[in-house]
Short mmCIF file of C-alpha atoms (C1' of nucleotides) in Angstrom, two decimals:
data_model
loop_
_atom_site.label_atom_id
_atom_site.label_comp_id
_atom_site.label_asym_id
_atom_site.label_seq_id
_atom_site.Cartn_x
_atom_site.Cartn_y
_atom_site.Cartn_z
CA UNK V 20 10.94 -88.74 -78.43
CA UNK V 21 7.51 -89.54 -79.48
CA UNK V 22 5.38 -90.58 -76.25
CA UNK V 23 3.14 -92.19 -78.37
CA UNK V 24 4.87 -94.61 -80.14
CA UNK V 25 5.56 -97.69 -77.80
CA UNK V 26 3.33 -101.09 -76.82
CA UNK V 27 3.84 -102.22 -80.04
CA UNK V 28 4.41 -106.13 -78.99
CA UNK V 29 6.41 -107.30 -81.70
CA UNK V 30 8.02 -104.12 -81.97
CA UNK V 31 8.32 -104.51 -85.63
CA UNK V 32 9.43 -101.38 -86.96
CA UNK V 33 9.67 -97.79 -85.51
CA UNK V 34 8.59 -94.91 -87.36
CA UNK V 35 11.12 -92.99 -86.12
CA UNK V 36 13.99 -90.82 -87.68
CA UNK V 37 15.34 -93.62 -88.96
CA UNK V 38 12.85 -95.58 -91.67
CA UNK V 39 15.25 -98.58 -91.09
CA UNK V 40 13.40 -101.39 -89.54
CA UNK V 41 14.05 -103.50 -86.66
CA UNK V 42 15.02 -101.06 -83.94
CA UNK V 43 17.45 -102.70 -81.68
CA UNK V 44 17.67 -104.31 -79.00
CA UNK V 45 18.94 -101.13 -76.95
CA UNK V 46 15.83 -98.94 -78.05
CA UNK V 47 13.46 -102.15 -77.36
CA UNK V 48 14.12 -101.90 -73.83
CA UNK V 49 13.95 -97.89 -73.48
CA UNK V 50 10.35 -98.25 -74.80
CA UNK V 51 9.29 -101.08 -72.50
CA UNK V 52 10.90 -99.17 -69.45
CA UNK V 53 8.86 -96.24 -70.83
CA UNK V 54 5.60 -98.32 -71.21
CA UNK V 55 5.96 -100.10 -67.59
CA UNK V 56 6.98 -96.55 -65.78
CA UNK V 57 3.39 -95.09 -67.96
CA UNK V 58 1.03 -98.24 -66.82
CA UNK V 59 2.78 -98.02 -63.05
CA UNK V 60 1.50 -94.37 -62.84
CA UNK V 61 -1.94 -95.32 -64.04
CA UNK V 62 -1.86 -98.03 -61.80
CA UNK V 63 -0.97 -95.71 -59.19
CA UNK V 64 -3.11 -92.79 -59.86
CA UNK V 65 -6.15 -95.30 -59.81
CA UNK V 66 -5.07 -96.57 -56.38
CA UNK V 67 -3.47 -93.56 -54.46
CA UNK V 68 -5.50 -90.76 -56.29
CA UNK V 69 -3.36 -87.61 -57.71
CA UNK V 70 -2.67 -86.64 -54.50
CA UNK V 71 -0.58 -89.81 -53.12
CA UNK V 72 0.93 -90.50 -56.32
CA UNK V 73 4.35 -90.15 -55.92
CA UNK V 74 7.46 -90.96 -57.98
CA UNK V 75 8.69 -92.96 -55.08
CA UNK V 76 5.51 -94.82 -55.40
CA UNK V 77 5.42 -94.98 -59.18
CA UNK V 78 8.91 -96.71 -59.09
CA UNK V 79 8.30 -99.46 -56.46
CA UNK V 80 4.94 -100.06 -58.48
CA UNK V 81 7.42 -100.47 -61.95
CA UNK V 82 9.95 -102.12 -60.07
CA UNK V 83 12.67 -100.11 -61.73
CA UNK V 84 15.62 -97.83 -60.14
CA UNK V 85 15.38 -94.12 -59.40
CA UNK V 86 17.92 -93.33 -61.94
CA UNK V 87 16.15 -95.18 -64.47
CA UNK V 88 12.49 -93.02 -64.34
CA UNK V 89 14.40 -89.85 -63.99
CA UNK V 90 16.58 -90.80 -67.37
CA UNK V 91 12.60 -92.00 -69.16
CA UNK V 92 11.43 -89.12 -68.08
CA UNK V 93 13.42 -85.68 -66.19
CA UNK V 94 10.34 -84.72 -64.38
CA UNK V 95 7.27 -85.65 -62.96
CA UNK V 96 5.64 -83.72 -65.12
CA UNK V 97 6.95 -85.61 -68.12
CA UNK V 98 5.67 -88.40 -66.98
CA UNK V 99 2.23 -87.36 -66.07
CA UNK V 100 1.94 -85.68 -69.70
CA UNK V 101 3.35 -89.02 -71.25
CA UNK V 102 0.75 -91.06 -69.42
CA UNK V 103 -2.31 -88.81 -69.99
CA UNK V 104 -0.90 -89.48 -74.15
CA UNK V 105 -1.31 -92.93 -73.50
CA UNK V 106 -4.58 -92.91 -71.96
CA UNK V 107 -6.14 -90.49 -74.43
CA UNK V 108 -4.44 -93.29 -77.52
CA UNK V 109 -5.92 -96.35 -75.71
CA UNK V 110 -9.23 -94.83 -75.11
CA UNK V 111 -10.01 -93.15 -78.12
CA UNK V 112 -8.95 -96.92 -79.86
CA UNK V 113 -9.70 -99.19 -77.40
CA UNK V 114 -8.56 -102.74 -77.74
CA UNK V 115 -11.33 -104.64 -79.72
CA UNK V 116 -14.46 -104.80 -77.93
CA UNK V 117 -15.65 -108.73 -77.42
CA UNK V 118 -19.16 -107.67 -78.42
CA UNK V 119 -20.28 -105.41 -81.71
CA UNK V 120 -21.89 -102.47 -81.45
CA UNK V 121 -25.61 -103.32 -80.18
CA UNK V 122 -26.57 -101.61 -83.32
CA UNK V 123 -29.85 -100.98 -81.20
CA UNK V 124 -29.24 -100.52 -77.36
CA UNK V 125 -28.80 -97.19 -76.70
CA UNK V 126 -28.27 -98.50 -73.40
CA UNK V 127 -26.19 -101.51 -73.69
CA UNK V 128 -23.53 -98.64 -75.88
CA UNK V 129 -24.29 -96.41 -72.34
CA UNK V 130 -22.87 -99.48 -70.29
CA UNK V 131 -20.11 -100.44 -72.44
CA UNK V 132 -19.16 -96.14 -71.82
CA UNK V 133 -19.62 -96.22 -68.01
CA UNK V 134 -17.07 -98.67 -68.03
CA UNK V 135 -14.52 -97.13 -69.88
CA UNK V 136 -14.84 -93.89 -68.01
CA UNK V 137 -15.44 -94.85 -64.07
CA UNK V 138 -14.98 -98.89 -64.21
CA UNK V 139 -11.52 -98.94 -65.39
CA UNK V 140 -8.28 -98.16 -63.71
CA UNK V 141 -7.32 -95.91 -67.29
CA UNK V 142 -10.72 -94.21 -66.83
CA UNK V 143 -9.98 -93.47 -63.19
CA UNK V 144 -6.80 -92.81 -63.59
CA UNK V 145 -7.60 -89.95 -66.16
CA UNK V 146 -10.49 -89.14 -64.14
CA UNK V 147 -7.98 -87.66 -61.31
CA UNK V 148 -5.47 -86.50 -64.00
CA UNK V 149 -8.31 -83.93 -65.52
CA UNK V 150 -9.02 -82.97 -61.80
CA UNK V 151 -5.68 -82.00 -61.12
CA UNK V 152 -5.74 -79.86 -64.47
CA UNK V 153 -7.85 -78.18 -62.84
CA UNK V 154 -6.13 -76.24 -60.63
CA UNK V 155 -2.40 -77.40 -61.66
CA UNK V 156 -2.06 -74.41 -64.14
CA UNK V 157 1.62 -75.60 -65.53
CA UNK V 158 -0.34 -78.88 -66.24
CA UNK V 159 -3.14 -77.67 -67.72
CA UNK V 160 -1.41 -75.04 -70.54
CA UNK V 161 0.18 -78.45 -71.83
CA UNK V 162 -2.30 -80.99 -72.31
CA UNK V 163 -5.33 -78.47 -72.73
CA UNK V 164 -4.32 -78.21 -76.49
CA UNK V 165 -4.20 -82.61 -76.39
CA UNK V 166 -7.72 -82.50 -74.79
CA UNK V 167 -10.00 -80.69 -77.17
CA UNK V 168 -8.31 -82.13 -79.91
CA UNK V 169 -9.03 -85.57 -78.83
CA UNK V 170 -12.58 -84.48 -77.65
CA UNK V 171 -13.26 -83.47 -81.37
CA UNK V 172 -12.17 -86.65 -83.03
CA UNK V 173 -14.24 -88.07 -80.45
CA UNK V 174 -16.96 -86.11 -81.51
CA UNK V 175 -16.23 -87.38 -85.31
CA UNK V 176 -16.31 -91.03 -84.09
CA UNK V 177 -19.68 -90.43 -82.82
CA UNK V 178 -21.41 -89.23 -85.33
CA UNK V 179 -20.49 -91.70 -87.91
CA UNK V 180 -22.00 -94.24 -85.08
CA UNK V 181 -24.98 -92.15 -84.67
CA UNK V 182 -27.71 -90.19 -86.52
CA UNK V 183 -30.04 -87.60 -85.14
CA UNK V 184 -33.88 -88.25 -85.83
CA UNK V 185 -34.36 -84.65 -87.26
CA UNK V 186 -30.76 -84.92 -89.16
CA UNK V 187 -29.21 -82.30 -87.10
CA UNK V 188 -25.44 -83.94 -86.22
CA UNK V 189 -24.77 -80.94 -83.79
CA UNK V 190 -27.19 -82.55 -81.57
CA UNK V 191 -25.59 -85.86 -81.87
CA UNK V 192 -22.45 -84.56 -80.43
CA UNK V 193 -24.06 -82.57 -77.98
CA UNK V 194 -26.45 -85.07 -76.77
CA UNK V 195 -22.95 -87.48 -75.99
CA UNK V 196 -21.25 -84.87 -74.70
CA UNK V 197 -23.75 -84.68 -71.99
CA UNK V 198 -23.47 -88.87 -71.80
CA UNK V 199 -20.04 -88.66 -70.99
CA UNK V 200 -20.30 -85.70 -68.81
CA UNK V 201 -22.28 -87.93 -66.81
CA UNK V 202 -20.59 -90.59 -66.61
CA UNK V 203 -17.41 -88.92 -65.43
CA UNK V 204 -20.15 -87.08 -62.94
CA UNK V 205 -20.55 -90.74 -61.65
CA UNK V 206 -17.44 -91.22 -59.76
CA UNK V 207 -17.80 -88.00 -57.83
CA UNK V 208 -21.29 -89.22 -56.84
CA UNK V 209 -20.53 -92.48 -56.19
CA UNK V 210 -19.50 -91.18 -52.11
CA UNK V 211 -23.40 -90.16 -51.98
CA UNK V 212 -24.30 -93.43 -53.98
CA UNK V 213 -22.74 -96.44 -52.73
CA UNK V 214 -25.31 -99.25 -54.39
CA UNK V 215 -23.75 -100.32 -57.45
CA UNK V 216 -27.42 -101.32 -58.37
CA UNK V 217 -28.72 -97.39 -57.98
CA UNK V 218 -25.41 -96.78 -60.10
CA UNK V 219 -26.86 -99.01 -62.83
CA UNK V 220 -30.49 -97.97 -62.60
CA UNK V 221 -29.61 -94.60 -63.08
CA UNK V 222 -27.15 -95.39 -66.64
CA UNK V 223 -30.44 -97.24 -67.58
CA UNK V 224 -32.63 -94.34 -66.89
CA UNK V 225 -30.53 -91.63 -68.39
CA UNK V 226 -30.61 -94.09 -71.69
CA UNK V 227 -34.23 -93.52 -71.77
CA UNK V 228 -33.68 -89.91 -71.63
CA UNK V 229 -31.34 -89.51 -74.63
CA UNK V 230 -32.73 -92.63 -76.80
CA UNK V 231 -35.45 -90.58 -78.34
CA UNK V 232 -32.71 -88.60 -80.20
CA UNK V 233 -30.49 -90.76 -81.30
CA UNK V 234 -30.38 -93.54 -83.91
CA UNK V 235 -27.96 -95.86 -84.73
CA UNK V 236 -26.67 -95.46 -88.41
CA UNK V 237 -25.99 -98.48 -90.71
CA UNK V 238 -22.73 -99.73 -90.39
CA UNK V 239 -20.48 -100.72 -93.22
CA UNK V 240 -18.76 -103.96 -91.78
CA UNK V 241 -15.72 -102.15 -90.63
CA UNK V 242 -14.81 -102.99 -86.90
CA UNK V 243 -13.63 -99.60 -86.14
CA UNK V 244 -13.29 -98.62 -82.22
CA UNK V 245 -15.98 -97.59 -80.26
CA UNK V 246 -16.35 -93.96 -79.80
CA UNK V 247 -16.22 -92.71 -76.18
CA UNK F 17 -16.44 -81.31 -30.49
CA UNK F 18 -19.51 -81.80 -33.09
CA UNK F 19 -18.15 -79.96 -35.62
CA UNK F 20 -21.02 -78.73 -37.33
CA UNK F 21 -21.88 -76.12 -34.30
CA UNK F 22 -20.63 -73.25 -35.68
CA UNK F 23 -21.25 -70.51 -37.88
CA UNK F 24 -23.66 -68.71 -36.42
CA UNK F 25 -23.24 -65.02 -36.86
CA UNK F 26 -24.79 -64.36 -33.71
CA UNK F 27 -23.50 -67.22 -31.92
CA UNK F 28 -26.53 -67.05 -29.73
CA UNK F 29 -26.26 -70.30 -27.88
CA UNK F 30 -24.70 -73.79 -28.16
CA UNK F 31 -26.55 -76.86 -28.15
CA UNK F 32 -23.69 -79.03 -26.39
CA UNK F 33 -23.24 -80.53 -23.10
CA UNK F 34 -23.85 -77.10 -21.42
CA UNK F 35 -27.12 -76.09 -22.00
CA UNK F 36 -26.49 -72.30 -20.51
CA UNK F 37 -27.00 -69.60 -23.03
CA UNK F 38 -24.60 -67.03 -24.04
CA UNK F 39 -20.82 -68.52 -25.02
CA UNK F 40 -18.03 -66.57 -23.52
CA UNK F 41 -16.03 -64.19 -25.35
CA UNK F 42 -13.36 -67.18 -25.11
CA UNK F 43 -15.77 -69.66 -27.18
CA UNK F 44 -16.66 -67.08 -29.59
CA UNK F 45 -13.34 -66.32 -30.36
CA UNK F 46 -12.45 -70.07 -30.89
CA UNK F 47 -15.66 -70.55 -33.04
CA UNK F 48 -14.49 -67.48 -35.16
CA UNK F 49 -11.18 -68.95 -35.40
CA UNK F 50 -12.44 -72.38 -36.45
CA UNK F 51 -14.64 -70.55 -39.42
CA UNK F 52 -11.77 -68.86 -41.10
CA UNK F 53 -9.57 -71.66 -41.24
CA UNK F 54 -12.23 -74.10 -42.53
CA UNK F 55 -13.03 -71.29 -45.23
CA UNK F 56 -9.52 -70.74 -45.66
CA UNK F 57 -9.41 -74.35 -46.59
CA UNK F 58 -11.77 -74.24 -49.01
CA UNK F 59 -10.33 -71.01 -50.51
CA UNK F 60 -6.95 -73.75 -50.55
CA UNK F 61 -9.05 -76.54 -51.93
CA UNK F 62 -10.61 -74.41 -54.83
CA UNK F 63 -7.85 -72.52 -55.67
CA UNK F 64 -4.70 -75.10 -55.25
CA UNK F 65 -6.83 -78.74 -55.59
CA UNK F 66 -6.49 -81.01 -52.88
CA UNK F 67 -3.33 -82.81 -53.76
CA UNK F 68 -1.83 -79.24 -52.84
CA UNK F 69 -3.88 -78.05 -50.05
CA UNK F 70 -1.14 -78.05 -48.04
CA UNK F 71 -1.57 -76.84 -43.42
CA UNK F 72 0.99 -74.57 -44.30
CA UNK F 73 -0.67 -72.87 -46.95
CA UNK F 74 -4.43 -73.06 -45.38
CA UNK F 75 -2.33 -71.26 -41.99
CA UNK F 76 -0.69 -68.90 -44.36
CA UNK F 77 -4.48 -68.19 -45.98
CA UNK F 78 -6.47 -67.96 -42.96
CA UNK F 79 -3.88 -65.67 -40.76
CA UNK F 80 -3.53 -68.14 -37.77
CA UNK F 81 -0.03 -69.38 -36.39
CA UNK F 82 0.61 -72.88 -36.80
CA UNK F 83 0.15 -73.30 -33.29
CA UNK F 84 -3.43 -71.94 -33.09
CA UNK F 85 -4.27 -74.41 -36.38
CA UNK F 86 -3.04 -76.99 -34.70
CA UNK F 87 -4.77 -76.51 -31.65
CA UNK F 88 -8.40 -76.51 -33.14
CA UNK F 89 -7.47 -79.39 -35.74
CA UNK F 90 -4.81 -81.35 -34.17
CA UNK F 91 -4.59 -83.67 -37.20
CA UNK F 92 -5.17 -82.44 -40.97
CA UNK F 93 -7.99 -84.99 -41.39
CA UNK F 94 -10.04 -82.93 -38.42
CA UNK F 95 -9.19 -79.98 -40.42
CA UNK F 96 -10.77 -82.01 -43.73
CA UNK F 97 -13.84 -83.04 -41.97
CA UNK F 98 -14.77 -80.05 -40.38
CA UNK F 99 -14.49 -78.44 -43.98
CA UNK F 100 -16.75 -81.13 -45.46
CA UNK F 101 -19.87 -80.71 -42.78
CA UNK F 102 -19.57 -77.10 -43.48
CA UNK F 103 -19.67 -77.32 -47.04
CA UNK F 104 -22.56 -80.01 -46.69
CA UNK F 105 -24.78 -77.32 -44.20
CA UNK F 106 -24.22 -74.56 -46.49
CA UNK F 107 -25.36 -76.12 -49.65
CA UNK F 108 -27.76 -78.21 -48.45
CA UNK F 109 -30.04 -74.70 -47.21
CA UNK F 110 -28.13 -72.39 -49.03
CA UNK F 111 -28.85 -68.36 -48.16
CA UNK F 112 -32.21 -67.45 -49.44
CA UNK F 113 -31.28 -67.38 -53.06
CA UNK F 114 -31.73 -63.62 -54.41
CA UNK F 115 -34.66 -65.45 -57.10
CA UNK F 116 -37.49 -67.62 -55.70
CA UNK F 117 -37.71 -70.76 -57.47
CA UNK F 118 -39.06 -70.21 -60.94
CA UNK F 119 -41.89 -72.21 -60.51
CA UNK F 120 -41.92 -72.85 -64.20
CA UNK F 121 -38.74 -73.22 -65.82
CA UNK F 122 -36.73 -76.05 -64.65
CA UNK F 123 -34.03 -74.97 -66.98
CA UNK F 124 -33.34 -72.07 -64.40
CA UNK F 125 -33.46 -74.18 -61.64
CA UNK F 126 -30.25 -76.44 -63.50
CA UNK F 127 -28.52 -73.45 -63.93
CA UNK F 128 -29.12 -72.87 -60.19
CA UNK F 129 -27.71 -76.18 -59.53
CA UNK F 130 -24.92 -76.14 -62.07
CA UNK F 131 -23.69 -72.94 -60.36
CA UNK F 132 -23.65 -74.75 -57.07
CA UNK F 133 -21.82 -77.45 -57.83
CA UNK F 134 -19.62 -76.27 -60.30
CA UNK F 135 -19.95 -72.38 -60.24
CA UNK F 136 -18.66 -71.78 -56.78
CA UNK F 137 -15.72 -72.05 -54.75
CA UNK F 138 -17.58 -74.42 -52.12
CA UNK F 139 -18.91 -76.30 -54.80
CA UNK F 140 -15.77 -76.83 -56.51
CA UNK F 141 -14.16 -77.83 -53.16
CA UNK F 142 -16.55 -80.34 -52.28
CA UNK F 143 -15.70 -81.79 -55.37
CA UNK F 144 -11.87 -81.77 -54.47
CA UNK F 145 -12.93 -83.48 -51.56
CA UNK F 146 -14.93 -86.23 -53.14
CA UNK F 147 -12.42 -87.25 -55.55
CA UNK F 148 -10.13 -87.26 -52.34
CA UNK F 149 -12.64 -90.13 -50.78
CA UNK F 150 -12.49 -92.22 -53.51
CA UNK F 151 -8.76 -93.44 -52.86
CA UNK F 152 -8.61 -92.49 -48.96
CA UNK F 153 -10.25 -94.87 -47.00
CA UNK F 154 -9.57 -93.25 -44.10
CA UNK F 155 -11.43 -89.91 -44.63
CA UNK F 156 -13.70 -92.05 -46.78
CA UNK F 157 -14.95 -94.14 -44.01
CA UNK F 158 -15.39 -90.82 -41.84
CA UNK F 159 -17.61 -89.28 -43.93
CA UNK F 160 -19.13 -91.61 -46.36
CA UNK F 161 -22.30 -92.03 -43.89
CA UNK F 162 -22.57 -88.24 -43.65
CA UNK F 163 -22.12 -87.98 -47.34
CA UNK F 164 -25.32 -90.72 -48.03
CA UNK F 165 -27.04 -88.93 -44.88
CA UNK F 166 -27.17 -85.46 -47.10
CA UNK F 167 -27.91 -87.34 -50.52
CA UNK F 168 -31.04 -88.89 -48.72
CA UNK F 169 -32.19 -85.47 -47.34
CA UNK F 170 -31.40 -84.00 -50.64
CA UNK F 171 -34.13 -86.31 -52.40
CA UNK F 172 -36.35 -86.06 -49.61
CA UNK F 173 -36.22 -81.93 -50.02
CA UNK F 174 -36.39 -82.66 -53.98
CA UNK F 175 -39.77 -84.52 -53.59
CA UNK F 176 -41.26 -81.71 -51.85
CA UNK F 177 -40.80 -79.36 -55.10
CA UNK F 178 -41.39 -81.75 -58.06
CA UNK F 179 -43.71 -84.81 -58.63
CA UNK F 180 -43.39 -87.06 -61.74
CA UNK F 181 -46.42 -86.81 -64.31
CA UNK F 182 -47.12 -90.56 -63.42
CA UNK F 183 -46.96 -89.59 -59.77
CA UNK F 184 -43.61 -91.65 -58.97
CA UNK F 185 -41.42 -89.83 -56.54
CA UNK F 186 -38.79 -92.86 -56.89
CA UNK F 187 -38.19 -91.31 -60.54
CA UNK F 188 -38.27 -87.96 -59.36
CA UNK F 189 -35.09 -88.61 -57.44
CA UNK F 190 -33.76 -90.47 -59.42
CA UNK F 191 -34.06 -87.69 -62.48
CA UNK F 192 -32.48 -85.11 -59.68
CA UNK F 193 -29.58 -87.80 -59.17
CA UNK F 194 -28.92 -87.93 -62.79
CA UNK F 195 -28.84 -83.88 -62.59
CA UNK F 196 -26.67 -83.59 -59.93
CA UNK F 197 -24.83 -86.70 -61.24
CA UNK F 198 -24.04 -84.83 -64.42
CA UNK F 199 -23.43 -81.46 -62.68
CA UNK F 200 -20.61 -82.44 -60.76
CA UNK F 201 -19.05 -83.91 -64.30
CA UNK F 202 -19.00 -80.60 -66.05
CA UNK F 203 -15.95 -80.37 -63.47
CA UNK F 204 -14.24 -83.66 -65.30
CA UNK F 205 -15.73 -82.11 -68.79
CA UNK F 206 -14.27 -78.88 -68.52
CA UNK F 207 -10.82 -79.69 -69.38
CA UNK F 208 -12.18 -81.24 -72.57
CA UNK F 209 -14.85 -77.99 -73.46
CA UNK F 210 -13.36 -75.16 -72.05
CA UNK F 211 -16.05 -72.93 -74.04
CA UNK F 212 -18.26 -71.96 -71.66
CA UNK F 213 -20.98 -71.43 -73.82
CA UNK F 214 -21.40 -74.55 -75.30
CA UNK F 215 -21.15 -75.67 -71.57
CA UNK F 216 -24.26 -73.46 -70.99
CA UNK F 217 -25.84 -75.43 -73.80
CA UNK F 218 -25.73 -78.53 -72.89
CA UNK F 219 -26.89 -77.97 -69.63
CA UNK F 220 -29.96 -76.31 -71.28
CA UNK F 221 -30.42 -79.11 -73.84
CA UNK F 222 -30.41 -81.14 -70.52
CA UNK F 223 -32.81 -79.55 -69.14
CA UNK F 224 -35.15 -80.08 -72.25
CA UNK F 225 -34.23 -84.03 -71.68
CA UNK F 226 -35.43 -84.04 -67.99
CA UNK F 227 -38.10 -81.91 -68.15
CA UNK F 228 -41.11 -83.75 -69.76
CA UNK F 229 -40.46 -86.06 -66.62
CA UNK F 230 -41.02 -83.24 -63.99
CA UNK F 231 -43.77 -81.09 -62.99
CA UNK F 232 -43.38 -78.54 -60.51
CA UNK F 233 -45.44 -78.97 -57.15
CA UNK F 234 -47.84 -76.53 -55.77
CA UNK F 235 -45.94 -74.09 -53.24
CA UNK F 236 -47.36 -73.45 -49.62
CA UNK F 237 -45.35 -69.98 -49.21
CA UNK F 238 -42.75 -71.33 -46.81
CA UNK F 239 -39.12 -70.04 -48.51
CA UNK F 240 -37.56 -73.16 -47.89
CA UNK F 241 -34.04 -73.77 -48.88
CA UNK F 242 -33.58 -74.89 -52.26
CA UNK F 243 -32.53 -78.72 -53.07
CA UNK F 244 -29.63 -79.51 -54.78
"C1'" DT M 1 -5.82 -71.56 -10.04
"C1'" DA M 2 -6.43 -74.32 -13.68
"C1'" DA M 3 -7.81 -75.17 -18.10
"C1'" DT M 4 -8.16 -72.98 -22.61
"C1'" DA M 5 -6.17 -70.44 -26.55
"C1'" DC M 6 -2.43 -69.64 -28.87
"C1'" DA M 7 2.73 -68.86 -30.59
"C1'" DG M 8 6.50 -71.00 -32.66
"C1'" DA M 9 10.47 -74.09 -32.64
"C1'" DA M 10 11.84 -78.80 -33.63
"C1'" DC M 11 10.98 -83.34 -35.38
"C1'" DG M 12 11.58 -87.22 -38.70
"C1'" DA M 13 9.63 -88.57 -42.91
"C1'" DT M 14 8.87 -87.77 -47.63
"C1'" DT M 15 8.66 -84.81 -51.62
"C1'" DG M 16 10.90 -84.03 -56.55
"C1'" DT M 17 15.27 -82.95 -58.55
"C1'" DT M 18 20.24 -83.12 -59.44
"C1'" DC M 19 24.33 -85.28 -59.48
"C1'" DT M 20 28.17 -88.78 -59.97
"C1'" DG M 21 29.48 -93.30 -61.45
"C1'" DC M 22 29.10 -97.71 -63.98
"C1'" DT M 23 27.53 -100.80 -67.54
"C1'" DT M 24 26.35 -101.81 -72.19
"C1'" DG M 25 24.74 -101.49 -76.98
"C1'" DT M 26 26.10 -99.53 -81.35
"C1'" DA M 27 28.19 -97.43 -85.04
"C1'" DA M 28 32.39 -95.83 -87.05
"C1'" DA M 29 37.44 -96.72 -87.79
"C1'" DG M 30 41.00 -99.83 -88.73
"C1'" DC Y 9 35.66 -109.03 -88.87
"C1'" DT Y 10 37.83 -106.72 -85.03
"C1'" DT Y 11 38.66 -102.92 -82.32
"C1'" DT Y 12 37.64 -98.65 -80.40
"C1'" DA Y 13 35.11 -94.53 -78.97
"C1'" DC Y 14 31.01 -92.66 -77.39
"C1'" DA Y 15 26.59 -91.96 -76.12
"C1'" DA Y 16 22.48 -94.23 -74.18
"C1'" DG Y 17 20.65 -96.76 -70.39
"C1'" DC Y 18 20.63 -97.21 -65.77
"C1'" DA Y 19 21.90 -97.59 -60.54
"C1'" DG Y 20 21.85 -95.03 -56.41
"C1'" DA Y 21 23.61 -91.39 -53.37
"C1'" DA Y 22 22.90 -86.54 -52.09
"C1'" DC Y 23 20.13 -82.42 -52.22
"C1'" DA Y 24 17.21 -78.67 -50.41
"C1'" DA Y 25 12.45 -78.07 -49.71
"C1'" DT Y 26 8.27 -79.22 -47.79
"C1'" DC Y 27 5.14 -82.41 -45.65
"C1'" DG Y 28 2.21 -83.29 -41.13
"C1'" DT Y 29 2.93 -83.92 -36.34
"C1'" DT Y 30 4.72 -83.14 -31.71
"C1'" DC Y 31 6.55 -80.53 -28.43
"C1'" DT Y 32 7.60 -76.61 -25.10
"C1'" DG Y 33 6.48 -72.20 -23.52
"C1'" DT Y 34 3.34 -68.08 -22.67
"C1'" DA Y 35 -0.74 -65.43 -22.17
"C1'" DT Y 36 -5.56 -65.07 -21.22
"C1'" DT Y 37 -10.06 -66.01 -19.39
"C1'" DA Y 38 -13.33 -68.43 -16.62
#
DNA sequence: TAATACAGAACGATTGTTCTGCTTGTAAAG
DNA sequence: CTTTACAAGCAGAACAATCGTTCTGTATTA
């Protein structure tokens, strides 16, 4: 039932109803169905848009039958929700970062965010998922709740990365609020702003603007995830 | 067949091949025609998101028969483009605005913006429509040199009312790109904040980041249009 | 009189959903 | 350890509804 538990490569143990480990073989292949039908819809919502994305699509993409996405999921709408889960899980935690923290470029931590939100198919994809909330009312009343929530933790994240130079940690999260607003701004100006190169000298700019009020706290050796 | 000769209340004269003042009832009526269904489509875009903008519901909106639509647009991606050099014409010299430009406060002139880009049903649409571009090449490679053509006239107009304190224009526009740049993702951040007044803040605390880059020039009375 | 402006039916293609079968893993019964 | 019953997993046809386009026919104006 849970949309969120699946990926898991060695499939170890589900935390499921049943605290038994080892799910079987039968429940093994329901999740990876599940977790191709979720990465076929980003795939397609990056390529096609919201628009184009249909289930047709979705199951050429995954390569499975009709019967099998409507059994995964009854609806498109399932689906959608289930994939906007899985984007929110892998974003929030993304996969280990090759490099550290820059522990002092403001900017460099701007790049590294550009890319998750407009230079990835997940941060496209999601990109035309929240634009479709937008109007798609049904859509919106059931991930709204999902959104906020994970737009606090975010908030959370960032402020154990980050101090403010007067102390005040409302500004923290309000002065990366406004990063990431940005950022997602950048795909709907990219049709005005074709040069990658303007693209980049403006993230470098905009670093200049918000490094003044920001400093990077001491970090305590744990790896933990970025925070978007 | 340039469709961005229209609109004119008065309708006084065409520029097109036939230089003769004073368009026949029969053009006016086709011009009037053409207006509602482009703003019908971007009541349809604003209201229903372009993944269900549907002919059938921008027909149903603007009062026409399908026949009449049909006949002024014979293909939906006509219909699109037409909508998109309207919405680029009215925003880029908007109707006097009721408040001269501040002068002072750049903070009001964000607000200004943000309620052009994101405040209004126009503004909204055109952002429909720019997601839209991003995965269809077709309409994409229609208007993408129109879309540059306005951002480059945009800066140019932006110039005109602010100078940098070091007296670079280059960093003038490029501070106005980042604006409008993060603008048009409150759209993408809404979802996430749907409290409008902490919206309203961060677009003020924006304005506090921009601003020590940005001095108003010296007005010469003409009410120009405002830049975006 | 001839092109323009429009009305509306008809078109095949595609949308998302529902339905009927068939196979197969799995847990209980013997 | 078998055997059996049953639900889960899946394949694919059938569905009405809607998509955008094309077509034929009629009225109006230049």
């Amino acid at each position: 039932m849970s949309a969120s538990a699946h990926l898991q490569k060695a499939a170890t143990n589900q935390n499921n109803l049943k605290p038994a480990g080892a799910g079987g073989v039968r429940q093994r292949q329901s999740l990876e169905a599940r977790h191709n039908l979720i990465e076929a819809t980003i795939f397609c919502l990056d390529k096609f848009g919201y628009a184009d994305t249909s289930i047709a699509r979705i199951q050429d993409q995954a390569k499975v039958s009709r019967g099998a996405l409507t059994h995964h999921f009854p609806s498109k709408e399932e689906l959608v929700i289930a994939t906007i889960d899985s984007l929110l899980e892998k974003l929030l935690r993304p996969s280990l970062p090759s490099k550290k923290l820059s522990q002092t470029d403001i900017v460099a931590d701007l790049r590294w965010l550009a890319r998750n939100i407009t230079g990835t198919a997940r941060g496209r994809a999601l990109s035309e998922v929240l634009m479709a909330t937008r109007t798609d009312k049904k859509l919106s009343a059931r991930v709204s709740a999902r959104l906020t929530d994970w737009n606090t933790k975010l908030d959370e994240a960032v402020v154990g990365f980050y101090a403010s130079p007067n102390g005040d940690d409302d500004d923290v999260r309000q002065i990366w609020m406004i990063a990431r607003t940005f950022m997602r701004g950048l795909i709907l100006q990219q049709p005005f702003t074709p040069d990658p190169a303007q693209i980049e000298q403006a993230i470098n700019r905009f670093g200049t603007l918000i490094a003044p009020y920001l400093e990077t706290r001491k970090r305590d050796g744990v790896d933990d995830a970025k925070p978007l």
